[in-house]
PDB file of C-alpha atoms in Angstrom:
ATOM      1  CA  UNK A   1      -2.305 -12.673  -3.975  1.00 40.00           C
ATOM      2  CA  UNK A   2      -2.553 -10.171  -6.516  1.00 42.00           C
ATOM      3  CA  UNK A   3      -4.482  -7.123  -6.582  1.00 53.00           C
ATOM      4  CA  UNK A   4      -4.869  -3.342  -8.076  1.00 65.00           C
ATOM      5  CA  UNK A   5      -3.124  -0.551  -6.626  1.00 73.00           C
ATOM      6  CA  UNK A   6      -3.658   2.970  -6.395  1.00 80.00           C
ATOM      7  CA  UNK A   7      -1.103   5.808  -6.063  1.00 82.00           C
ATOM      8  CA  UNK A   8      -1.360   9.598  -5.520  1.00 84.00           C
ATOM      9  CA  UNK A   9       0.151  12.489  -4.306  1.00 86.00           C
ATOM     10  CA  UNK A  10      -1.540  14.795  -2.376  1.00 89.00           C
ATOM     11  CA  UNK A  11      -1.270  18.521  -0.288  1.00 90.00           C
ATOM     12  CA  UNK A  12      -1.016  18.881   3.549  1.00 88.00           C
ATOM     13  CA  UNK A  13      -1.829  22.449   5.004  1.00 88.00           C
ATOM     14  CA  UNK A  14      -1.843  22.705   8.714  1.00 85.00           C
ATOM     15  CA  UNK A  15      -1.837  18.431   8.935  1.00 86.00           C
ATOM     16  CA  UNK A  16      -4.928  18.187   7.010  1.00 89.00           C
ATOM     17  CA  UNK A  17      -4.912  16.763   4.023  1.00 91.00           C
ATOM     18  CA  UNK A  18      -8.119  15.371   1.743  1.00 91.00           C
ATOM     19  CA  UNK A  19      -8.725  11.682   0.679  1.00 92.00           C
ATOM     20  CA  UNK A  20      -8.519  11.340  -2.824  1.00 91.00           C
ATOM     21  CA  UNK A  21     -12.102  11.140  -4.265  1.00 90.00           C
ATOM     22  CA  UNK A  22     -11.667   7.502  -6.006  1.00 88.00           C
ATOM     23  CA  UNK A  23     -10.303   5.797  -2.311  1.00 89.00           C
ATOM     24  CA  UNK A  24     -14.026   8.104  -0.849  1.00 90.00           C
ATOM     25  CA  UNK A  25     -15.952   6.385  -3.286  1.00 89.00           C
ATOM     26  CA  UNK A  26     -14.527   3.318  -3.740  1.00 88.00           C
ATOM     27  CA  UNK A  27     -14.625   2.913  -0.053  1.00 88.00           C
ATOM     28  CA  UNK A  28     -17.420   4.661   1.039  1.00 89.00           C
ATOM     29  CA  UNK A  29     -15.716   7.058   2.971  1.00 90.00           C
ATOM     30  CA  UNK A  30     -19.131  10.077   3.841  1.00 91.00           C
ATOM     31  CA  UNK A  31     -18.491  13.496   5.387  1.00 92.00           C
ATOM     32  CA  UNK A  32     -18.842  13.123   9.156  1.00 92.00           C
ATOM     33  CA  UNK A  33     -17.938   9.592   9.423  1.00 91.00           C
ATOM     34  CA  UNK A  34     -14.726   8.616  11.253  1.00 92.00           C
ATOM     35  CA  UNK A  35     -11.231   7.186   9.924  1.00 92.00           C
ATOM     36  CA  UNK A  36      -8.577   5.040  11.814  1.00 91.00           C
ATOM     37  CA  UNK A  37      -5.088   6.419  11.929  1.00 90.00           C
ATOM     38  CA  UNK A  38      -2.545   3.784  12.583  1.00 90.00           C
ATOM     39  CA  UNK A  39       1.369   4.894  13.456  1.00 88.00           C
ATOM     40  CA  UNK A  40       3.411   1.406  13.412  1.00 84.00           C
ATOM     41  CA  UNK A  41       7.144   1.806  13.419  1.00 80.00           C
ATOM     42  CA  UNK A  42       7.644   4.299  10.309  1.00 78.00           C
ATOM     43  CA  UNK A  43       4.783   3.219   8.553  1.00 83.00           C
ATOM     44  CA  UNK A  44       1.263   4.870   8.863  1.00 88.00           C
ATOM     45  CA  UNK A  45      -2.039   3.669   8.156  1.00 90.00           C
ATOM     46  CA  UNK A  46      -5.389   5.168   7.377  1.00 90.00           C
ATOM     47  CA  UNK A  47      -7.853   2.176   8.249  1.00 90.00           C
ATOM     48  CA  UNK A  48     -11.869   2.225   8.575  1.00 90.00           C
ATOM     49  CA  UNK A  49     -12.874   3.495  12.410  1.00 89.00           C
ATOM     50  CA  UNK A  50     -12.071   0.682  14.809  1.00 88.00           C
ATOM     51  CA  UNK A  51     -14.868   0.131  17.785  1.00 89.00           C
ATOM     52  CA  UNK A  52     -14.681   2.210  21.258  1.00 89.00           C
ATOM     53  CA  UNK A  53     -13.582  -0.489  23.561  1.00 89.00           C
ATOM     54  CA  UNK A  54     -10.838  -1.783  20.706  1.00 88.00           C
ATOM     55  CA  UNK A  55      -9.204   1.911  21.070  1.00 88.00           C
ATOM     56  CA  UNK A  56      -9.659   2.182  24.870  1.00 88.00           C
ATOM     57  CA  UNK A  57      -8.191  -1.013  25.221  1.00 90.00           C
ATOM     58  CA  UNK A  58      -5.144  -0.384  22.815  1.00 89.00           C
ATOM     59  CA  UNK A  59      -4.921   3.250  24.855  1.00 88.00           C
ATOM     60  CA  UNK A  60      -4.664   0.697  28.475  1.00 89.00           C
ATOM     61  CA  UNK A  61      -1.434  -0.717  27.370  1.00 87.00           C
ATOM     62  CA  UNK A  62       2.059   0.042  26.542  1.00 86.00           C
ATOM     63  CA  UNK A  63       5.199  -0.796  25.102  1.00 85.00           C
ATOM     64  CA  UNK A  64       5.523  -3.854  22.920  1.00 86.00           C
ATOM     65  CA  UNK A  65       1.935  -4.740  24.095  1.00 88.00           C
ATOM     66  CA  UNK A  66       0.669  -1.745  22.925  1.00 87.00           C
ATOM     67  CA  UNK A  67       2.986  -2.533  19.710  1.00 87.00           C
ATOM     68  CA  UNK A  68       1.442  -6.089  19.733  1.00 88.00           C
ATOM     69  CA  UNK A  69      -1.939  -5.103  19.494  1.00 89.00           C
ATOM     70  CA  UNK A  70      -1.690  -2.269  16.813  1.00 88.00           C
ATOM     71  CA  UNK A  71      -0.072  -4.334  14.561  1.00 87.00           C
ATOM     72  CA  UNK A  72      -3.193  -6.403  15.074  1.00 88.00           C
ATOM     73  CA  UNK A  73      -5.155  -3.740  14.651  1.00 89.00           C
ATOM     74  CA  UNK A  74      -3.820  -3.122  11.110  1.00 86.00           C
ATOM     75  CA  UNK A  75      -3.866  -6.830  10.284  1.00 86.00           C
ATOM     76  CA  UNK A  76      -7.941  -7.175  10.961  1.00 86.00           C
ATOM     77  CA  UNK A  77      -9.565  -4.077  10.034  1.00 85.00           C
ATOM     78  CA  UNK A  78      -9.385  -3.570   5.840  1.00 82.00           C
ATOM     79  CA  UNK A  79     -11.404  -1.323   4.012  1.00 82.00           C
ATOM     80  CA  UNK A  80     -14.271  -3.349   2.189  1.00 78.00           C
ATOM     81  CA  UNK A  81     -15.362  -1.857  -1.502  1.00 61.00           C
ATOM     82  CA  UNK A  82     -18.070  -0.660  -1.480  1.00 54.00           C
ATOM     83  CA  UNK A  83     -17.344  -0.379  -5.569  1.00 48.00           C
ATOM     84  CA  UNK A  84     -15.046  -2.842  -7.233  1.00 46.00           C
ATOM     85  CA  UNK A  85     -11.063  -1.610  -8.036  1.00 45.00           C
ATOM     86  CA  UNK A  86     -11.237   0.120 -11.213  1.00 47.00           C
ATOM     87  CA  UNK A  87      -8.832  -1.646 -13.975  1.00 44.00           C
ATOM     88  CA  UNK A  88      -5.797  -1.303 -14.040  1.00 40.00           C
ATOM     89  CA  UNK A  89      -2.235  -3.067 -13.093  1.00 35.00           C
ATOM     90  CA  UNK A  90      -1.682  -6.503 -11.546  1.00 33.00           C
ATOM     91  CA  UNK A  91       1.239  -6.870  -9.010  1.00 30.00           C
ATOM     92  CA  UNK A  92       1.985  -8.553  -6.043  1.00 32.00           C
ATOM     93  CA  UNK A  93       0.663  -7.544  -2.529  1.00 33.00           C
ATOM     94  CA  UNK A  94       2.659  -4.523  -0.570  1.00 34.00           C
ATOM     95  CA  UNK A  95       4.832  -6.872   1.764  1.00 37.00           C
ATOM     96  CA  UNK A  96       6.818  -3.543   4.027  1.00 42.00           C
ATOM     97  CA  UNK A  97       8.760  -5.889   5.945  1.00 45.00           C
ATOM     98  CA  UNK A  98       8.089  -5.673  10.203  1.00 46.00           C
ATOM     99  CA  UNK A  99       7.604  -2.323  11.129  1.00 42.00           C
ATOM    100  CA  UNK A 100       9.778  -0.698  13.834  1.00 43.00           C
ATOM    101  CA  UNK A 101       9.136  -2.575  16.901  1.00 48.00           C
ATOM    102  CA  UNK A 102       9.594   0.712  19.409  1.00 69.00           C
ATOM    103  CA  UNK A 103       6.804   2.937  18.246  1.00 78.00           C
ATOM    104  CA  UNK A 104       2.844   2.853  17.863  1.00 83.00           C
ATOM    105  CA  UNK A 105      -0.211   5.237  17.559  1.00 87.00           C
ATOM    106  CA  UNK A 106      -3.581   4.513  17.219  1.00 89.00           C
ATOM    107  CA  UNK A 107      -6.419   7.535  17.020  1.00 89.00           C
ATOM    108  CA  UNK A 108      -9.920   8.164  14.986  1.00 89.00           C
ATOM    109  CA  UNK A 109     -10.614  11.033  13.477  1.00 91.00           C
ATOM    110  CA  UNK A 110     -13.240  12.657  11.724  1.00 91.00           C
ATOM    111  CA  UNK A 111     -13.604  13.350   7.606  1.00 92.00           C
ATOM    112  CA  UNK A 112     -14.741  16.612   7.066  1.00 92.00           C
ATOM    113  CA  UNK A 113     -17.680  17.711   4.575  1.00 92.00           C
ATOM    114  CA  UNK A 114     -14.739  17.963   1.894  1.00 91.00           C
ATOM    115  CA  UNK A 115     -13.380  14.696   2.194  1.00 92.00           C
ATOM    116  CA  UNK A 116     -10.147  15.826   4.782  1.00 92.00           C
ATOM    117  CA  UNK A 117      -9.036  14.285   7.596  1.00 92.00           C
ATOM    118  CA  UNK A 118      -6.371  15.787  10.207  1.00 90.00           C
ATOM    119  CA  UNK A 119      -3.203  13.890  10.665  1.00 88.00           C
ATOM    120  CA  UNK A 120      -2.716  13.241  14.065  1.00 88.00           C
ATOM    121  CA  UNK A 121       0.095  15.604  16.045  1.00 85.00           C
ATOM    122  CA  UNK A 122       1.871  12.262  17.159  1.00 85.00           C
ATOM    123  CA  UNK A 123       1.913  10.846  13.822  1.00 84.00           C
ATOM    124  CA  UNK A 124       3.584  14.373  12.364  1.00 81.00           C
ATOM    125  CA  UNK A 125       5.879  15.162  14.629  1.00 80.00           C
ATOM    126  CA  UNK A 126       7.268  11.388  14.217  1.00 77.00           C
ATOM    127  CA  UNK A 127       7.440  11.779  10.664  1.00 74.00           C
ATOM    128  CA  UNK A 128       9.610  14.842  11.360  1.00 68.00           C
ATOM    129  CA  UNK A 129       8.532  17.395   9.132  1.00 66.00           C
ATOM    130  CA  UNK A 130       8.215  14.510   6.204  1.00 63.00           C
ATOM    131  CA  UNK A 131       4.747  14.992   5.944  1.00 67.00           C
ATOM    132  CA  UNK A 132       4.634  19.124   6.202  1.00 70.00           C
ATOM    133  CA  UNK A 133       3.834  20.144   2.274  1.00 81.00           C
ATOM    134  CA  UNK A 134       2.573  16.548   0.177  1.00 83.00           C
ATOM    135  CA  UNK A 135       2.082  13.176   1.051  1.00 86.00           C
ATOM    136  CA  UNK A 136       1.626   9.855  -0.918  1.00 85.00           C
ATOM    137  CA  UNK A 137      -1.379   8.015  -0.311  1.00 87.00           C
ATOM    138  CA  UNK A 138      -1.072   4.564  -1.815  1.00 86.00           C
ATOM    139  CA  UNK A 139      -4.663   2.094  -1.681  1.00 85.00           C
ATOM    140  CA  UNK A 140      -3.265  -1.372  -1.700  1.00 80.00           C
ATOM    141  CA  UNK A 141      -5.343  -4.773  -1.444  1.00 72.00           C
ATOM    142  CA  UNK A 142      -7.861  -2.848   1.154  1.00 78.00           C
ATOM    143  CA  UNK A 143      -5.132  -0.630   3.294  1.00 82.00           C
ATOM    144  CA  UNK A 144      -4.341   2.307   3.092  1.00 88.00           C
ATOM    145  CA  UNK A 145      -1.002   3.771   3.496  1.00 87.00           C
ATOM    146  CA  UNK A 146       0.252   7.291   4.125  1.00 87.00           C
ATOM    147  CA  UNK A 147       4.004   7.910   3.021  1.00 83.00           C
ATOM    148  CA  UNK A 148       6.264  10.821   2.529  1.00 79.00           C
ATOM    149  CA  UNK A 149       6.572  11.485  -1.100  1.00 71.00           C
ATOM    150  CA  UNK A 150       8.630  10.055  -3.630  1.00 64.00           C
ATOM    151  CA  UNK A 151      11.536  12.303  -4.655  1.00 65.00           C
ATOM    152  CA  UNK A 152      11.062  13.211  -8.714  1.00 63.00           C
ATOM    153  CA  UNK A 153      14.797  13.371  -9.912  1.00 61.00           C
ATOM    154  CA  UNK A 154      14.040  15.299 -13.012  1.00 62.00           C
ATOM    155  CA  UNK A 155      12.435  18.046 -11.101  1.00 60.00           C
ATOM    156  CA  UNK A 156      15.350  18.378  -9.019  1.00 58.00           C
ATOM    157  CA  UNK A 157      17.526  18.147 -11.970  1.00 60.00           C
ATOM    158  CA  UNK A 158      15.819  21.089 -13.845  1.00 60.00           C
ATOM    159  CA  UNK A 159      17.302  23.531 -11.867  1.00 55.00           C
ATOM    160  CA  UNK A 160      20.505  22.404 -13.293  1.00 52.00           C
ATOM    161  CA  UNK A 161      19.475  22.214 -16.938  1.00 55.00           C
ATOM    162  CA  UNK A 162      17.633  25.707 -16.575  1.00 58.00           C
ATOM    163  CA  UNK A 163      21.283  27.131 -16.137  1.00 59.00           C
ATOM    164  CA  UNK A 164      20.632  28.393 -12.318  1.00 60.00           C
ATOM    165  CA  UNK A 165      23.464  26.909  -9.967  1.00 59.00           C
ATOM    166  CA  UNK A 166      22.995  23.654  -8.109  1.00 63.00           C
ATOM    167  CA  UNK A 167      25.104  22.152  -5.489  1.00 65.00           C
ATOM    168  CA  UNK A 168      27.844  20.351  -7.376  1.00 68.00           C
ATOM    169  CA  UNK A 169      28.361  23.627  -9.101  1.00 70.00           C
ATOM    170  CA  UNK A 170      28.514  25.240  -6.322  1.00 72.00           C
ATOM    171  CA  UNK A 171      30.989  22.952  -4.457  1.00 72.00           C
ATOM    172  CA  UNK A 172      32.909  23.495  -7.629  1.00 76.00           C
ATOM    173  CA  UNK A 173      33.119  27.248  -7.376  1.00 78.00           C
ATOM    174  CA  UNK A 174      33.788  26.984  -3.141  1.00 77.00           C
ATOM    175  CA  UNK A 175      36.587  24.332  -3.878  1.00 76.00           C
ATOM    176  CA  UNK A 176      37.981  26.814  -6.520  1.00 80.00           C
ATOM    177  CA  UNK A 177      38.468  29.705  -4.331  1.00 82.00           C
ATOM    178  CA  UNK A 178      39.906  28.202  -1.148  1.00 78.00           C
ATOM    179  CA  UNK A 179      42.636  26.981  -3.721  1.00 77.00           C
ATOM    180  CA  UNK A 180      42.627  30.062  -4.944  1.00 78.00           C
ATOM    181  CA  UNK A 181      44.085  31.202  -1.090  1.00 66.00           C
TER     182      UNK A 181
END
């Protein structure tokens, strides 16, 4: 099935970090209302708010049950437009493969009068400091994910072309001197 796809990168201060204003309005997403955080394996989700009993139940089980039902979490709740997609590239569906069958999360939280949400503390510290300064937030076929961004290779390169030393230089100059012994 194909469908449009959005993708942006965005800040995180102190694990909050605001929805872009396109997925807000295209989703309906109001100040005050609540959001879905799902943690599946390595992957994490940002899904509409899922019904009290569905979250006390998921919170009443554990292990691969509790893996069994997030997973089915994320498979029946999907954001519904409230406006359609804007235009814009045709591709195929996000397929990510089975997620990591020894770890999931599931917590609401609330969307602030600016449009941010808190990351859960489970969800960071499982993402290991890969979600401490920026985050990509990709709106795919009514999910939407939360990723650690994408490295740019030219920005990492500039530091080389600007003349200041990067590592291969610098492994240069160490390998040079401890022959130089």
């Amino acid at each position: 099935m194909a469908s449009g796809y959005t993708i942006t990168q965005v800040k995180v201060r102190n694990g909050r970090f605001t929805i872009p204003a396109s997925i807000r309005r295209r989703y309906g997403i109001e100040p005050g209302s609540q959001v879905t955080f799902v943690g599946l394996g390595d992957s994490i989700y940002l899904l509409p708010p899922i019904p009290e009993e569905v979250l006390r139940r998921w919170q009443s089980l554990e292990g691969e049950e509790a893996v069994r039902m997030a997973r089915r979490i994320v498979e029946t709740y999907r954001w519904e437009a409230s406006t359609p997609a804007p235009p814009g590239e045709e591709v195929e569906a996000m397929d990510r493969g089975a997620p990591a069958e020894e770890y999931a999360f599931v917590a609401l939280a609330t969307v602030s009068r600016r449009g941010q949400v808190v990351i859960p503390a489970p969800l960071r510290v499982r993402m290991n400091g890969r979600l401490k300064d920026r985050i990509g937030v990709a709106d795919a076929d009514g999910t939407i994910y939360l990723f650690s961004p994408l490295r740019d290779p030219i920005r990492e390169a500039r530091g080389m072309f600007a003349g200041e030393p990067n590592l291969l230089v610098l492994l240069l100059e160490e390998r040079a001197r401890e022959r130089g012994r």
